[in-house]
Short mmCIF file of N, CA, C and O in Angstrom, two decimals:
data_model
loop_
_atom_site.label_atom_id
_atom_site.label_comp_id
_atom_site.label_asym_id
_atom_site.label_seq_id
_atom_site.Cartn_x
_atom_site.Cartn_y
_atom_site.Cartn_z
N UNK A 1 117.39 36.10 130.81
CA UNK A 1 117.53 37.48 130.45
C UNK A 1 117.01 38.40 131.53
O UNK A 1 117.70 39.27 132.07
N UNK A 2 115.88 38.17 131.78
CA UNK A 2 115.32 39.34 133.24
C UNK A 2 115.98 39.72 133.97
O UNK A 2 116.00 40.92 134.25
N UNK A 3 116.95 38.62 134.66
CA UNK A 3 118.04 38.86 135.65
C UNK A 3 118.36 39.84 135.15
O UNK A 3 117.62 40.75 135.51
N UNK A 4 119.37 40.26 134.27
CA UNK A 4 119.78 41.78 134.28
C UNK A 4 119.03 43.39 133.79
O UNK A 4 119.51 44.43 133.33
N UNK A 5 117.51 42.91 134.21
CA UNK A 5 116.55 43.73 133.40
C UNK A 5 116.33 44.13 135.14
O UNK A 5 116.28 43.19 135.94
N UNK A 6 116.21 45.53 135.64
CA UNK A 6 116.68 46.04 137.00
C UNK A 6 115.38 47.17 137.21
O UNK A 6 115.51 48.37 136.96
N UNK A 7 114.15 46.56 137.70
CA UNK A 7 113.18 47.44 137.50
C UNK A 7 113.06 48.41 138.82
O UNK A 7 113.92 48.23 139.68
N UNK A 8 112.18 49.31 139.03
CA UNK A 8 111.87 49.46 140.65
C UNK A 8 110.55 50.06 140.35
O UNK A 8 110.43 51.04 139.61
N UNK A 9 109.71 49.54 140.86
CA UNK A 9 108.38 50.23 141.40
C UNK A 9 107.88 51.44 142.13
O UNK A 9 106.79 52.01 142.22
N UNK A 10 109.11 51.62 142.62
CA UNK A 10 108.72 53.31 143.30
C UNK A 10 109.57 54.33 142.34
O UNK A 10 109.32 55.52 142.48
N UNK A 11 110.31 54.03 141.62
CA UNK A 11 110.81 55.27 140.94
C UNK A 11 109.74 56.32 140.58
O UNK A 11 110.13 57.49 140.49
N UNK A 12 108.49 56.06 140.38
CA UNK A 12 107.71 57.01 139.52
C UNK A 12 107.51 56.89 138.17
O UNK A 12 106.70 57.56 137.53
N UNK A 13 108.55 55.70 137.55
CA UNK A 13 108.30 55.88 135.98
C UNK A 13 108.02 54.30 135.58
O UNK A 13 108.63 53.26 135.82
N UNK A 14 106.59 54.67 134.74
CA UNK A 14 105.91 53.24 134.43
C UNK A 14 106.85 52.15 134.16
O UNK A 14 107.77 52.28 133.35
N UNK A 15 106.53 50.62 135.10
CA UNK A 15 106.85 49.66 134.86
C UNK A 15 107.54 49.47 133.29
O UNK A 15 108.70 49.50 132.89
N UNK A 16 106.43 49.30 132.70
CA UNK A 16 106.57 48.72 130.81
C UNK A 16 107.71 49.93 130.90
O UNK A 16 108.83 49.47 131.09
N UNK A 17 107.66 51.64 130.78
CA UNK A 17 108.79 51.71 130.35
C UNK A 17 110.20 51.64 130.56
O UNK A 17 110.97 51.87 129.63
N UNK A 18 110.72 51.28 131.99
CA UNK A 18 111.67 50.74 132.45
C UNK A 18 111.64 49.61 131.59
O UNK A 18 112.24 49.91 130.56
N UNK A 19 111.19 48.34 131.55
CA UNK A 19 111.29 46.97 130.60
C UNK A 19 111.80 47.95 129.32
O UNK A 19 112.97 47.84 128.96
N UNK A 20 110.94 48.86 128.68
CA UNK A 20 111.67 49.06 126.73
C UNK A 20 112.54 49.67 127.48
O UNK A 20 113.56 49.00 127.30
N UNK A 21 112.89 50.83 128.48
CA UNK A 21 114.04 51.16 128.05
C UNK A 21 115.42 50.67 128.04
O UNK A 21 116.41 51.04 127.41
N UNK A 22 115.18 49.42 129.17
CA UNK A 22 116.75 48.80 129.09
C UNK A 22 116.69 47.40 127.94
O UNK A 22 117.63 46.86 127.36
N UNK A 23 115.54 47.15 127.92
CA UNK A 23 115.83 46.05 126.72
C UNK A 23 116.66 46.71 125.31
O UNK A 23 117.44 46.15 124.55
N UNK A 24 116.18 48.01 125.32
CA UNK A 24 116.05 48.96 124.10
C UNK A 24 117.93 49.09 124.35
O UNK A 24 118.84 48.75 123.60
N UNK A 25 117.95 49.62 125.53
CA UNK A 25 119.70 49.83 126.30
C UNK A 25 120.58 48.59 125.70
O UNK A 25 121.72 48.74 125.25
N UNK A 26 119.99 47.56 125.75
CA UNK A 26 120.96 46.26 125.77
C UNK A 26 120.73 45.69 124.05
O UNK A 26 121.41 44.74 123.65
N UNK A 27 119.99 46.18 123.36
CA UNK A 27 120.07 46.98 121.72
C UNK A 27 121.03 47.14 121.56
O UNK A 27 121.89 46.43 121.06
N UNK A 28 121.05 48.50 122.11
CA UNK A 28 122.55 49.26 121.29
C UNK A 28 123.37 48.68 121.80
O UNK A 28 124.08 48.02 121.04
N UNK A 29 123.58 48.64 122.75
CA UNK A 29 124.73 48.01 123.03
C UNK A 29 125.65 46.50 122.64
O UNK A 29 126.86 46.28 122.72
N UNK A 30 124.82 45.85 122.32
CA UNK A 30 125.00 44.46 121.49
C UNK A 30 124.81 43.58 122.56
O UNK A 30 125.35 42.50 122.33
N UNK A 31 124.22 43.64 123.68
CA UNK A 31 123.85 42.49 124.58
C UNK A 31 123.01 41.70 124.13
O UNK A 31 122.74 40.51 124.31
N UNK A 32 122.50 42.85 123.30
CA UNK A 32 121.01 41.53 122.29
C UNK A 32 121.29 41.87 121.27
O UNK A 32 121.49 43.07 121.08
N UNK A 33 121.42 40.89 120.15
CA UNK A 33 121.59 40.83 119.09
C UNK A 33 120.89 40.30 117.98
O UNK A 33 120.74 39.11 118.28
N UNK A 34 120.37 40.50 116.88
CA UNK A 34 119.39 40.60 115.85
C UNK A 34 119.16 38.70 116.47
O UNK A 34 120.13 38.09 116.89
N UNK A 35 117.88 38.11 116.40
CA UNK A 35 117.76 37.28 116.38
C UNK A 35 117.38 36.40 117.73
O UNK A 35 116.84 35.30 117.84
N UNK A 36 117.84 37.24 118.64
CA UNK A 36 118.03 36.72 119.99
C UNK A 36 116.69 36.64 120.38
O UNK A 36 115.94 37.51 119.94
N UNK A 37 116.17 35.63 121.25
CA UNK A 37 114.67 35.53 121.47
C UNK A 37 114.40 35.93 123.24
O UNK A 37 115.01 35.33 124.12
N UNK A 38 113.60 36.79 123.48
CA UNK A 38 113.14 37.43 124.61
C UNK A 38 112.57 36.50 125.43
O UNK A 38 111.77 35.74 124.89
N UNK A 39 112.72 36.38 126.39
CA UNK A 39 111.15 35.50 127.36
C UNK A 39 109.63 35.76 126.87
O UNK A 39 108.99 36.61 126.25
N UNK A 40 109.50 34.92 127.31
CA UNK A 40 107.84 34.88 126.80
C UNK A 40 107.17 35.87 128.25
O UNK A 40 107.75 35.97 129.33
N UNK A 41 105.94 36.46 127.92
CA UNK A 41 105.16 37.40 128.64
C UNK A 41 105.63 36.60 129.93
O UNK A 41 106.48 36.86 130.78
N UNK A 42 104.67 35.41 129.75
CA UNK A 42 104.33 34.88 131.30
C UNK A 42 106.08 34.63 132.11
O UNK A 42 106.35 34.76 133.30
N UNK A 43 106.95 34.29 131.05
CA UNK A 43 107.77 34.52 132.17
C UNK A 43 108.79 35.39 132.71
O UNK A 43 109.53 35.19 133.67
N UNK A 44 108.69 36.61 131.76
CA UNK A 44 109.26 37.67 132.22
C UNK A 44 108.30 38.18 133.09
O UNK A 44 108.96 38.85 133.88
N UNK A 45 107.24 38.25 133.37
CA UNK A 45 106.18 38.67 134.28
C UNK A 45 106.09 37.88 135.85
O UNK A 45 105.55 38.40 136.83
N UNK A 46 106.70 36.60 135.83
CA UNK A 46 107.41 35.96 136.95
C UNK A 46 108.52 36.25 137.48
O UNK A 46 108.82 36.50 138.65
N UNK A 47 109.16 36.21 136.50
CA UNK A 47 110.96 36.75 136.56
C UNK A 47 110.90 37.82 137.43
O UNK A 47 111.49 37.64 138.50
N UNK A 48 110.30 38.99 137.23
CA UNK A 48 110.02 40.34 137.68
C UNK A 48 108.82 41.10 138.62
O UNK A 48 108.55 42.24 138.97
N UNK A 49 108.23 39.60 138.81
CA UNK A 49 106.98 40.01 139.82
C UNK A 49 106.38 40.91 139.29
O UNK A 49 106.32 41.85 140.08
N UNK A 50 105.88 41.13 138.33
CA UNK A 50 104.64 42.60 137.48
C UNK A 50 103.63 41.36 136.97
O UNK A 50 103.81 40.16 136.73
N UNK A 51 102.65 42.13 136.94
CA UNK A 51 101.30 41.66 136.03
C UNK A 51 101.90 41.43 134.42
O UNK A 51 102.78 42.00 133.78
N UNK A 52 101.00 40.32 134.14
CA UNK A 52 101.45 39.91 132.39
C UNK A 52 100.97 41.34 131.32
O UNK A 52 101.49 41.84 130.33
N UNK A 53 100.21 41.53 131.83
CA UNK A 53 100.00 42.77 130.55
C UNK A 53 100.92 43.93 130.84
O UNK A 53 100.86 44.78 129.95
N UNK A 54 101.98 44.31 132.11
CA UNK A 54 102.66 45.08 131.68
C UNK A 54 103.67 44.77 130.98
O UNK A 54 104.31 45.47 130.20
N UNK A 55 103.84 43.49 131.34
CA UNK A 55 105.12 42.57 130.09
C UNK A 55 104.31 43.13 128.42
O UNK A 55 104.92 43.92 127.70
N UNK A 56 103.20 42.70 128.10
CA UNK A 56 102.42 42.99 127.15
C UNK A 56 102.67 44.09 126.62
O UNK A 56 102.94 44.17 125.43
N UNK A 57 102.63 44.96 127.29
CA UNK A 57 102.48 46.29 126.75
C UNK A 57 103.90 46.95 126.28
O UNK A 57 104.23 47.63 125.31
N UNK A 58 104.75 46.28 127.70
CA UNK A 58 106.28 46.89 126.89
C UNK A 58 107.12 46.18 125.71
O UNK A 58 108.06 46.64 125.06
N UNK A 59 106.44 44.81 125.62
CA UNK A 59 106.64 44.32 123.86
C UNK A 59 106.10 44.66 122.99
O UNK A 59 106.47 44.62 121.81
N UNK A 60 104.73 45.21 123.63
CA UNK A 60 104.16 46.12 121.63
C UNK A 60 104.96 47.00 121.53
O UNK A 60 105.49 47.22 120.44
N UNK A 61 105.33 47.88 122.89
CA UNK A 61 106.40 49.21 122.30
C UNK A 61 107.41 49.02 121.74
O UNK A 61 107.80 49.68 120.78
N UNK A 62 108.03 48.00 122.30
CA UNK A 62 108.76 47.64 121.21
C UNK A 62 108.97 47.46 120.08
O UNK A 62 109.95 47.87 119.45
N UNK A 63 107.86 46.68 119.60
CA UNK A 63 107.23 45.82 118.56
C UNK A 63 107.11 47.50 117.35
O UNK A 63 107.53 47.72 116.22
N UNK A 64 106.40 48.25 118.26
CA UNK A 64 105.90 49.36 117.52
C UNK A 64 107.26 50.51 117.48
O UNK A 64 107.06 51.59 116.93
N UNK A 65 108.54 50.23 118.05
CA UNK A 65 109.82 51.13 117.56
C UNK A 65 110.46 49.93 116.75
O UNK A 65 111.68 50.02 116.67
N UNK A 66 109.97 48.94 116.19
CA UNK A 66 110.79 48.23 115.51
C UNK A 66 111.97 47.54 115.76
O UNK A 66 112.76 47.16 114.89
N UNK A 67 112.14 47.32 117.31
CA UNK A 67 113.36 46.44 118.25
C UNK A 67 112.81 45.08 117.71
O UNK A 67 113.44 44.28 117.02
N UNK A 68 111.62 44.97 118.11
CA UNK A 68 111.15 43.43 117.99
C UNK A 68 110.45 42.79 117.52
O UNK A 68 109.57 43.54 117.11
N UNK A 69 110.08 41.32 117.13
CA UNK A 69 109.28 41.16 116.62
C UNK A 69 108.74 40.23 117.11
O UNK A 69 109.37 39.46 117.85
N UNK A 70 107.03 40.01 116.72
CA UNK A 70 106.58 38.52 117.20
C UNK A 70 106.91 37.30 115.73
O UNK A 70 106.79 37.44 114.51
N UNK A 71 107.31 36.28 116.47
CA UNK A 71 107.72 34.87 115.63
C UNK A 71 106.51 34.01 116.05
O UNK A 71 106.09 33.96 117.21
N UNK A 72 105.95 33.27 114.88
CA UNK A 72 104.67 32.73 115.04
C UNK A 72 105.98 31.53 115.86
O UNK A 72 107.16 31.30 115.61
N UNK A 73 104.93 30.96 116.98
CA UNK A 73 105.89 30.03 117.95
C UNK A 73 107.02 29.75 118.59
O UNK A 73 107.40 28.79 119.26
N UNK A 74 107.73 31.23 118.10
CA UNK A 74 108.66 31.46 118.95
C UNK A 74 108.98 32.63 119.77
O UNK A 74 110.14 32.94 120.04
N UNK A 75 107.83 33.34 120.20
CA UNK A 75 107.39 34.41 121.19
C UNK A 75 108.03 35.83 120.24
O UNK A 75 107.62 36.25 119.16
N UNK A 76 108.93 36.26 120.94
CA UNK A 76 109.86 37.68 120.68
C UNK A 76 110.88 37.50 120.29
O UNK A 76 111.50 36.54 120.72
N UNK A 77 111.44 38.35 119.33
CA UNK A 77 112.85 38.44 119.30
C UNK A 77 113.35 39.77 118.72
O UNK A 77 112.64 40.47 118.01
N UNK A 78 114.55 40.06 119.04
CA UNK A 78 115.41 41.49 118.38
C UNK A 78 115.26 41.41 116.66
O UNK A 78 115.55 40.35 116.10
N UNK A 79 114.93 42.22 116.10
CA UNK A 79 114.80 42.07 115.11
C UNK A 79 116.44 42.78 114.10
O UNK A 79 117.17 43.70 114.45
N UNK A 80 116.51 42.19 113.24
CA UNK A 80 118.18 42.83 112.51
C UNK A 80 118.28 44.18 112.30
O UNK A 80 119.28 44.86 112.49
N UNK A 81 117.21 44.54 111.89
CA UNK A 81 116.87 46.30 112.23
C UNK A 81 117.00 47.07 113.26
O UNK A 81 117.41 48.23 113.27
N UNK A 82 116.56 46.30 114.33
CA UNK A 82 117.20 46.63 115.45
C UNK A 82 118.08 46.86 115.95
O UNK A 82 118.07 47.67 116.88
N UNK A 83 119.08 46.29 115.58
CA UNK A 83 120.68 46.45 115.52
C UNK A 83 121.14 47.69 115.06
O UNK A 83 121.20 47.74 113.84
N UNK A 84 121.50 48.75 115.68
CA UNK A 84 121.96 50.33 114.83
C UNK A 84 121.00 51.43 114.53
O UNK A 84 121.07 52.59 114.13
N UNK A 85 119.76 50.31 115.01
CA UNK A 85 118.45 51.69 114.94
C UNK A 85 118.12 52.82 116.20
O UNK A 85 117.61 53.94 116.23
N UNK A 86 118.69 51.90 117.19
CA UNK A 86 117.54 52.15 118.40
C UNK A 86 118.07 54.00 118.72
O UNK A 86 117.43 54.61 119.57
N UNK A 87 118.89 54.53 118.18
CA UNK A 87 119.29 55.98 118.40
C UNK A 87 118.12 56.71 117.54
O UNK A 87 117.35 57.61 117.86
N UNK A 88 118.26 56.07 116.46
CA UNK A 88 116.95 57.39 115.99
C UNK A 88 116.16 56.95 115.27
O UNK A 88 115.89 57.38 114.15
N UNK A 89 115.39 55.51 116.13
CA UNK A 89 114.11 54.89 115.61
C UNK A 89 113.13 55.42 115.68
O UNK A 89 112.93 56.21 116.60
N UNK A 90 112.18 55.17 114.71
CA UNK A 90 110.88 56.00 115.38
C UNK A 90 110.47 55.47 116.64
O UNK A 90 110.64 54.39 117.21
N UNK A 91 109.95 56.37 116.86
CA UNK A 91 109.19 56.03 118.60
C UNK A 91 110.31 56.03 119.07
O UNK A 91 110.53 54.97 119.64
N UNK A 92 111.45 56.98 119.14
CA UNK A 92 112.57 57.38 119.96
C UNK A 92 112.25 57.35 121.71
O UNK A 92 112.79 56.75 122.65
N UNK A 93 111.48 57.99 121.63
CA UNK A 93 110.86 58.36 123.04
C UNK A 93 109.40 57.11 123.49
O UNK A 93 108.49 56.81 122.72
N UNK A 94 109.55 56.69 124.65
CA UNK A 94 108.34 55.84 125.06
C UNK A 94 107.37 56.63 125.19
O UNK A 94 107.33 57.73 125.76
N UNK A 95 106.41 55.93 124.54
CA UNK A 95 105.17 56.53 124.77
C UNK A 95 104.19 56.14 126.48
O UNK A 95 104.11 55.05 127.06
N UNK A 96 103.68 57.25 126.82
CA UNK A 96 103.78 56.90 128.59
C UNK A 96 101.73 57.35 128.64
O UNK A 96 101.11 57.29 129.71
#
């Protein structure tokens, strides 16, 4: 999945929220679909060369607009709610 997750470090706009906003992007769009399971911290944090806690941080936001969820032993995933929410979920806007 990272592969098409397209960050840049000099834009000016925090790491984590580049990660929610295109994970959040590939939401609506149906690239991810209710159920689908995310990389785990450590290896989206390889995938993408960032520190693990900014992986961390842009899955609670998630977690906390209701895209995702944690699965006891099976890391992350899109949650079915997620599907049709992400336009006017709470926490519309990343919190920065």
């Amino acid at each position: 999945m990272a592969i098409w997750l397209d960050i840049n470090p000099r834009s000016g706009v925090p790491l984590y929220v580049q990660i929610v906003g295109q994970i959040r992007h590939a939401i609506e769009v149906g690239a991810l679909q209710a159920g689908d399971q995310l990389p785990t911290v450590r290896q989206l944090a390889t995938d993408l060369t960032i520190p693990p806690h900014t992986t961390v941080t842009a899955y609670n936001e998630l977690q906390t607009m209701q895209l995702v969820e944690r699965r006891a032993r099976f890391g992350r995933g899109v949650t079915a709610a997620g599907n049709g929410r992400t336009r006017g979920c709470h926490g519309g806007e990343v919190r920065r």
